[in-house]
Tab-separated table of C-alpha atoms in Angstrom:
chain	number	residue	atom	x	y	z
A	738	ASP	CA	18.859	-17.750	5.553
A	739	SER	CA	17.992	-14.957	3.129
A	740	GLY	CA	21.202	-13.048	3.745
A	741	VAL	CA	19.401	-10.007	5.079
A	742	THR	CA	20.077	-9.241	8.762
A	743	GLN	CA	18.054	-7.204	11.198
A	744	THR	CA	18.801	-6.069	14.783
A	745	PRO	CA	17.533	-6.168	17.356
A	746	LYS	CA	15.396	-9.300	17.263
A	747	HIS	CA	13.111	-7.988	20.112
A	748	LEU	CA	12.495	-4.535	21.456
A	749	ILE	CA	10.348	-3.650	24.410
A	750	THR	CA	9.823	-0.071	25.228
A	751	ALA	CA	7.306	2.384	26.658
A	752	THR	CA	4.855	4.766	24.988
A	753	GLY	CA	6.439	8.134	23.981
A	754	GLN	CA	9.852	6.615	23.506
A	755	ARG	CA	12.039	6.504	20.337
A	756	VAL	CA	13.740	3.410	18.907
A	757	THR	CA	15.915	2.627	15.938
A	758	LEU	CA	15.715	-0.680	13.910
A	759	ARG	CA	18.744	-1.672	11.792
A	760	CYS	CA	18.872	-3.601	8.528
A	761	SER	CA	21.758	-4.906	6.493
A	762	PRO	CA	20.809	-5.974	2.939
A	763	ARG	CA	22.121	-8.916	0.990
A	764	SER	CA	25.495	-8.396	-0.518
A	765	GLY	CA	25.096	-6.503	-3.884
A	766	ASP	CA	21.545	-5.382	-3.207
A	767	LEU	CA	20.952	-1.677	-3.638
A	768	SER	CA	17.238	-1.551	-2.699
A	769	VAL	CA	15.996	-1.779	0.880
A	770	TYR	CA	12.342	-1.881	1.839
A	771	TRP	CA	10.646	-1.536	5.234
A	772	TYR	CA	7.429	-3.265	6.080
A	773	GLN	CA	5.140	-3.413	9.172
A	774	GLN	CA	3.225	-6.539	9.963
A	775	SER	CA	0.458	-6.499	12.532
A	776	LEU	CA	-2.109	-9.250	13.152
A	777	ASP	CA	-5.037	-7.427	11.643
A	778	GLN	CA	-3.265	-5.579	8.828
A	779	GLY	CA	-0.971	-7.967	7.218
A	780	LEU	CA	2.267	-6.801	5.552
A	781	GLN	CA	2.143	-3.043	4.964
A	782	PHE	CA	4.838	-1.289	2.908
A	783	LEU	CA	6.432	1.606	4.700
A	784	ILE	CA	9.278	2.994	2.582
A	785	GLN	CA	11.896	2.096	0.029
A	786	TYR	CA	15.487	3.275	-0.490
A	787	TYR	CA	17.652	2.757	-3.518
A	788	ASN	CA	21.432	3.302	-3.211
A	789	GLY	CA	20.889	5.908	-0.557
A	790	GLU	CA	17.988	7.763	-1.946
A	791	GLU	CA	14.327	7.495	-0.960
A	792	ARG	CA	12.527	5.831	-3.912
A	793	ALA	CA	8.989	5.183	-2.700
A	794	LYS	CA	6.752	5.925	0.305
A	795	GLY	CA	3.869	3.825	1.561
A	796	ASN	CA	1.736	4.329	4.556
A	797	ILE	CA	4.375	5.608	6.784
A	798	LEU	CA	3.416	7.834	9.696
A	799	GLU	CA	5.161	11.162	10.173
A	800	ARG	CA	6.587	9.850	13.423
A	801	PHE	CA	8.589	7.313	11.446
A	802	SER	CA	11.601	8.054	9.344
A	803	ALA	CA	14.281	6.065	7.659
A	804	GLN	CA	17.535	6.377	5.803
A	805	GLN	CA	20.058	4.333	3.881
A	806	PHE	CA	23.773	4.910	4.468
A	807	PRO	CA	26.717	4.741	2.059
A	808	ASP	CA	27.493	1.169	3.075
A	809	LEU	CA	23.789	0.416	2.136
A	810	HIS	CA	22.602	-0.532	5.594
A	811	SER	CA	19.316	1.111	6.570
A	812	GLU	CA	17.796	2.300	9.806
A	813	LEU	CA	14.125	2.831	10.601
A	814	ASN	CA	13.514	5.425	13.347
A	815	LEU	CA	10.166	5.233	15.218
A	816	SER	CA	9.365	8.079	17.642
A	817	SER	CA	6.582	9.040	20.012
A	818	LEU	CA	5.685	5.471	20.199
A	819	GLU	CA	2.052	4.376	20.745
A	820	LEU	CA	0.575	1.084	21.798
A	821	GLY	CA	-0.613	0.565	18.237
A	822	ASP	CA	2.939	0.648	16.898
A	823	SER	CA	3.499	-2.755	18.473
A	824	ALA	CA	4.216	-5.052	15.421
A	825	LEU	CA	6.780	-7.027	13.578
A	826	TYR	CA	8.969	-4.848	11.362
A	827	PHE	CA	10.627	-6.430	8.397
A	828	CYS	CA	13.335	-5.270	6.099
A	829	ALA	CA	13.735	-6.659	2.603
A	830	SER	CA	16.329	-6.164	-0.065
A	831	SER	CA	16.446	-6.631	-3.843
A	832	ARG	CA	18.989	-6.348	-6.570
A	833	ASN	CA	16.956	-5.570	-9.615
A	834	ALA	CA	13.506	-4.587	-8.367
A	835	ASN	CA	12.211	-8.072	-8.769
A	836	GLU	CA	12.297	-10.607	-5.908
A	837	GLN	CA	12.491	-9.103	-2.425
A	838	PHE	CA	14.296	-11.151	0.246
A	839	PHE	CA	13.182	-10.637	3.837
A	840	GLY	CA	15.095	-10.483	6.998
A	841	PRO	CA	14.050	-12.166	10.208
A	842	GLY	CA	12.317	-9.066	11.640
A	843	THR	CA	12.246	-7.007	14.763
A	844	ARG	CA	9.337	-7.586	17.100
A	845	LEU	CA	8.476	-4.307	18.786
A	846	THR	CA	6.342	-4.222	21.872
A	847	VAL	CA	5.280	-0.873	23.213
A	848	LEU	CA	3.873	-0.944	26.763
B	760	GLU	CA	-5.674	1.042	-6.373
B	761	ASP	CA	-3.847	-2.259	-6.541
B	762	GLN	CA	-5.370	-5.039	-4.473
B	763	VAL	CA	-4.766	-8.641	-3.530
B	764	THR	CA	-7.342	-11.031	-1.992
B	765	GLN	CA	-6.312	-14.454	-0.804
B	766	SER	CA	-8.643	-17.361	-0.085
B	767	PRO	CA	-9.306	-19.257	2.079
B	768	GLU	CA	-8.028	-17.439	5.142
B	769	ALA	CA	-7.188	-20.826	6.694
B	770	LEU	CA	-7.027	-24.352	5.377
B	771	ARG	CA	-6.648	-27.582	7.239
B	772	LEU	CA	-5.480	-30.630	5.307
B	773	GLN	CA	-4.593	-34.206	6.093
B	774	GLU	CA	-1.098	-35.256	5.157
B	775	GLY	CA	-1.262	-36.319	1.441
B	776	GLU	CA	-4.459	-34.409	0.765
B	777	SER	CA	-3.726	-32.124	-2.186
B	778	SER	CA	-5.353	-28.664	-2.505
B	779	SER	CA	-5.041	-25.241	-4.030
B	780	LEU	CA	-4.739	-21.699	-2.508
B	781	ASN	CA	-6.165	-18.731	-4.453
B	782	CYS	CA	-4.772	-15.239	-4.967
B	783	SER	CA	-7.119	-12.848	-6.869
B	784	TYR	CA	-5.610	-9.432	-7.908
B	785	THR	CA	-6.331	-6.185	-9.439
B	786	VAL	CA	-3.367	-4.136	-10.585
B	787	SER	CA	-2.733	-1.473	-13.182
B	788	GLY	CA	-0.238	-3.302	-15.419
B	789	LEU	CA	1.284	-6.397	-13.761
B	790	ARG	CA	5.028	-6.495	-13.492
B	791	GLY	CA	5.178	-9.598	-11.351
B	792	LEU	CA	3.207	-11.731	-8.999
B	793	PHE	CA	5.135	-13.270	-5.966
B	794	TRP	CA	4.513	-16.132	-3.710
B	795	TYR	CA	6.122	-16.251	-0.162
B	796	ARG	CA	5.954	-18.665	2.714
B	797	GLN	CA	6.002	-17.323	6.264
B	798	ASP	CA	6.466	-19.376	9.462
B	799	PRO	CA	5.222	-17.857	12.725
B	800	GLY	CA	7.467	-15.041	13.978
B	801	LYS	CA	9.768	-15.430	10.975
B	802	GLY	CA	10.433	-13.307	7.850
B	803	PRO	CA	8.641	-14.249	4.534
B	804	GLU	CA	10.641	-16.705	2.410
B	805	PHE	CA	10.518	-16.223	-1.241
B	806	LEU	CA	9.043	-19.043	-3.363
B	807	PHE	CA	8.139	-17.974	-6.890
B	808	THR	CA	7.728	-15.038	-9.214
B	809	LEU	CA	5.352	-15.243	-12.132
B	810	TYR	CA	5.381	-12.605	-14.860
B	811	SER	CA	2.724	-13.377	-17.418
B	812	ALA	CA	-0.576	-15.288	-17.767
B	813	GLY	CA	-0.110	-18.971	-18.510
B	814	GLU	CA	3.238	-19.081	-16.691
B	815	GLU	CA	3.804	-21.955	-14.237
B	816	LYS	CA	6.576	-22.648	-11.711
B	817	GLU	CA	7.229	-25.643	-9.541
B	818	LYS	CA	9.195	-26.334	-6.441
B	819	GLU	CA	9.037	-29.741	-4.645
B	820	ARG	CA	5.300	-30.177	-3.716
B	821	LEU	CA	4.373	-26.581	-4.751
B	822	LYS	CA	3.240	-25.360	-8.147
B	823	ALA	CA	2.202	-21.837	-8.927
B	824	THR	CA	0.049	-20.744	-11.902
B	825	LEU	CA	-1.024	-17.382	-13.188
B	826	THR	CA	-3.933	-16.054	-15.243
B	827	LYS	CA	-4.864	-12.446	-15.903
B	828	LYS	CA	-6.995	-12.158	-12.752
B	829	GLU	CA	-5.651	-14.763	-10.340
B	830	SER	CA	-2.883	-17.056	-9.250
B	831	PHE	CA	-3.151	-20.537	-7.716
B	832	LEU	CA	-0.634	-22.211	-5.491
B	833	HIS	CA	-1.197	-25.955	-5.767
B	834	ILE	CA	0.102	-28.202	-2.964
B	835	THR	CA	0.464	-31.869	-3.896
B	836	ALA	CA	0.596	-34.530	-1.234
B	837	PRO	CA	1.399	-31.943	1.501
B	838	LYS	CA	3.462	-32.902	4.550
B	839	PRO	CA	3.113	-31.427	8.076
B	840	GLU	CA	6.343	-29.343	7.368
B	841	ASP	CA	4.335	-27.507	4.690
B	842	SER	CA	2.284	-25.897	7.443
B	843	ALA	CA	2.855	-22.104	7.183
B	844	THR	CA	1.111	-18.950	6.053
B	845	TYR	CA	1.396	-18.504	2.278
B	846	LEU	CA	1.535	-14.914	1.050
B	847	CYS	CA	0.770	-13.538	-2.397
B	848	ALA	CA	1.938	-10.144	-3.556
B	849	VAL	CA	1.791	-8.132	-6.787
B	850	GLN	CA	3.961	-5.433	-8.244
B	851	ALA	CA	2.763	-2.987	-10.840
B	852	GLN	CA	4.785	-1.729	-13.673
B	853	GLY	CA	7.357	1.031	-12.869
B	854	ASN	CA	9.200	-0.550	-9.884
B	855	THR	CA	6.392	0.047	-7.405
B	856	PRO	CA	6.269	-1.530	-4.019
B	857	LEU	CA	4.784	-4.941	-3.445
B	858	VAL	CA	1.146	-5.127	-2.382
B	859	PHE	CA	0.513	-8.178	-0.233
B	860	GLY	CA	-2.614	-10.080	0.487
B	861	LYS	CA	-3.357	-11.225	3.990
B	862	GLY	CA	-2.277	-14.709	3.359
B	863	THR	CA	-3.601	-18.299	3.779
B	864	ARG	CA	-2.750	-20.129	6.946
B	865	LEU	CA	-2.206	-23.783	5.959
B	866	SER	CA	-2.134	-26.535	8.544
B	867	VAL	CA	-1.186	-30.062	7.474
B	868	ILE	CA	-2.075	-32.728	9.998
B	869	ALA	CA	-0.271	-36.081	10.106
């Protein structure tokens, strides 16, 4: 158990819908990272937050957004969902920009 | 652009048959190279961080080494429970995001 929690574990929704994925980092970790993992692309970095502020952006679509709250939990919002958005979404946290510890992931299925 | 290439894509070993997984990388100033283990449908589990060429780290049957261009994950006398996908990632200087390779899928047969 990495200490990073993610909810929900599974999410099934339809095209065009909007969903919110939630992540709670390890106690004391200020950085939160979001990744998308699909079968053909591997782990792709989406976005990083540090103590509430956006720190880095990867290949995140404009339909996706995220935020980190004062209690350091983070949410990833995915809107206007398409079939190709079906993937595993992982959150990771770190204390000092070194090792990142990953949560169990949210499996999103868009039908 | 930072890149990570892992080989082979898949590896099948008999129990006790030692082998090595390769991670080749190009990065503009390496801050760290990371190895993770991932079981199907689960989150990656942190294994090692290597910071400079010549560094080695060990954990049970796993040993990670680093040169200026590549890293190896050596697996000695593997057991079926070592079956997983092993991911390599690099981080450039300046607290940049990790760049992952596509992984090596290891199967250890009893």
